[in-house]
Amino acid sequence: MNDNQLHARIFRTTDEWYADVDNELDPQPDNPLWHGTYTTQPAALEAACAHLAAADQAS
């Protein structure tokens, strides 16, 4: 079982969508465990979900 408490955040600035994943100990958007930039909200959401699924499989 994965004991990590990860949080995905999807947000937009001007014309780019961002996805980041933080842990509960350091939930700051300026220091994510993982991040990416995307042209659409669904792409950012899909990438964040894929990252969380991969992290879950790795544990």
Tab-separated table of C-alpha atoms in Angstrom:
chain	number	residue	atom	x	y	z
A	1	MET	CA	0.000	0.000	0.000
A	2	ASN	CA	1.212	3.498	-0.846
A	3	ASP	CA	1.490	5.680	2.271
A	4	ASN	CA	2.224	8.854	0.303
A	5	GLN	CA	-0.395	11.571	0.367
A	6	LEU	CA	0.008	13.222	-3.022
A	7	HIS	CA	-2.085	16.093	-4.336
A	8	ALA	CA	-2.512	17.080	-7.988
A	9	ARG	CA	-3.185	20.682	-8.894
A	10	ILE	CA	-4.293	21.832	-12.356
A	11	PHE	CA	-4.275	25.568	-13.083
A	12	ARG	CA	-4.031	28.014	-15.956
A	13	THR	CA	-2.047	31.163	-16.629
A	14	THR	CA	-2.832	33.171	-19.752
A	15	ASP	CA	-2.765	30.446	-22.454
A	16	GLU	CA	-0.942	27.540	-20.771
A	17	TRP	CA	-2.261	24.865	-18.433
A	18	TYR	CA	-0.050	23.549	-15.637
A	19	ALA	CA	-0.183	20.321	-13.692
A	20	ASP	CA	1.798	19.668	-10.551
A	21	VAL	CA	1.928	16.979	-7.905
A	22	ASP	CA	2.932	17.788	-4.339
A	23	ASN	CA	3.165	15.721	-1.198
A	24	GLU	CA	1.393	16.627	2.031
A	25	LEU	CA	4.624	17.770	3.705
A	26	ASP	CA	5.480	20.367	1.053
A	27	PRO	CA	2.327	21.448	-0.820
A	28	GLN	CA	3.931	24.541	-2.329
A	29	PRO	CA	3.335	25.152	-6.051
A	30	ASP	CA	6.866	26.535	-6.425
A	31	ASN	CA	8.420	23.194	-5.384
A	32	PRO	CA	6.424	20.317	-6.894
A	33	LEU	CA	7.513	16.693	-6.908
A	34	TRP	CA	6.535	16.673	-10.585
A	35	HIS	CA	5.121	19.238	-13.027
A	36	GLY	CA	4.329	19.832	-16.673
A	37	THR	CA	2.807	22.425	-19.005
A	38	TYR	CA	0.032	21.711	-21.505
A	39	THR	CA	-2.103	23.479	-24.090
A	40	THR	CA	-5.428	22.148	-22.760
A	41	GLN	CA	-6.968	21.418	-19.378
A	42	PRO	CA	-7.835	17.782	-20.280
A	43	ALA	CA	-4.217	17.148	-21.304
A	44	ALA	CA	-2.939	18.531	-17.990
A	45	LEU	CA	-5.454	16.465	-16.028
A	46	GLU	CA	-4.628	13.300	-17.951
A	47	ALA	CA	-0.891	13.807	-17.386
A	48	ALA	CA	-1.355	14.377	-13.637
A	49	CYS	CA	-3.527	11.247	-13.354
A	50	ALA	CA	-0.975	9.198	-15.292
A	51	HIS	CA	1.799	10.422	-13.005
A	52	LEU	CA	-0.185	9.548	-9.868
A	53	ALA	CA	-1.016	6.094	-11.267
A	54	ALA	CA	2.652	5.452	-12.065
A	55	ALA	CA	3.670	6.562	-8.555
A	56	ASP	CA	1.090	4.187	-7.085
A	57	GLN	CA	2.380	1.274	-9.185
A	58	ALA	CA	5.974	2.005	-8.178
A	59	SER	CA	5.251	1.702	-4.465
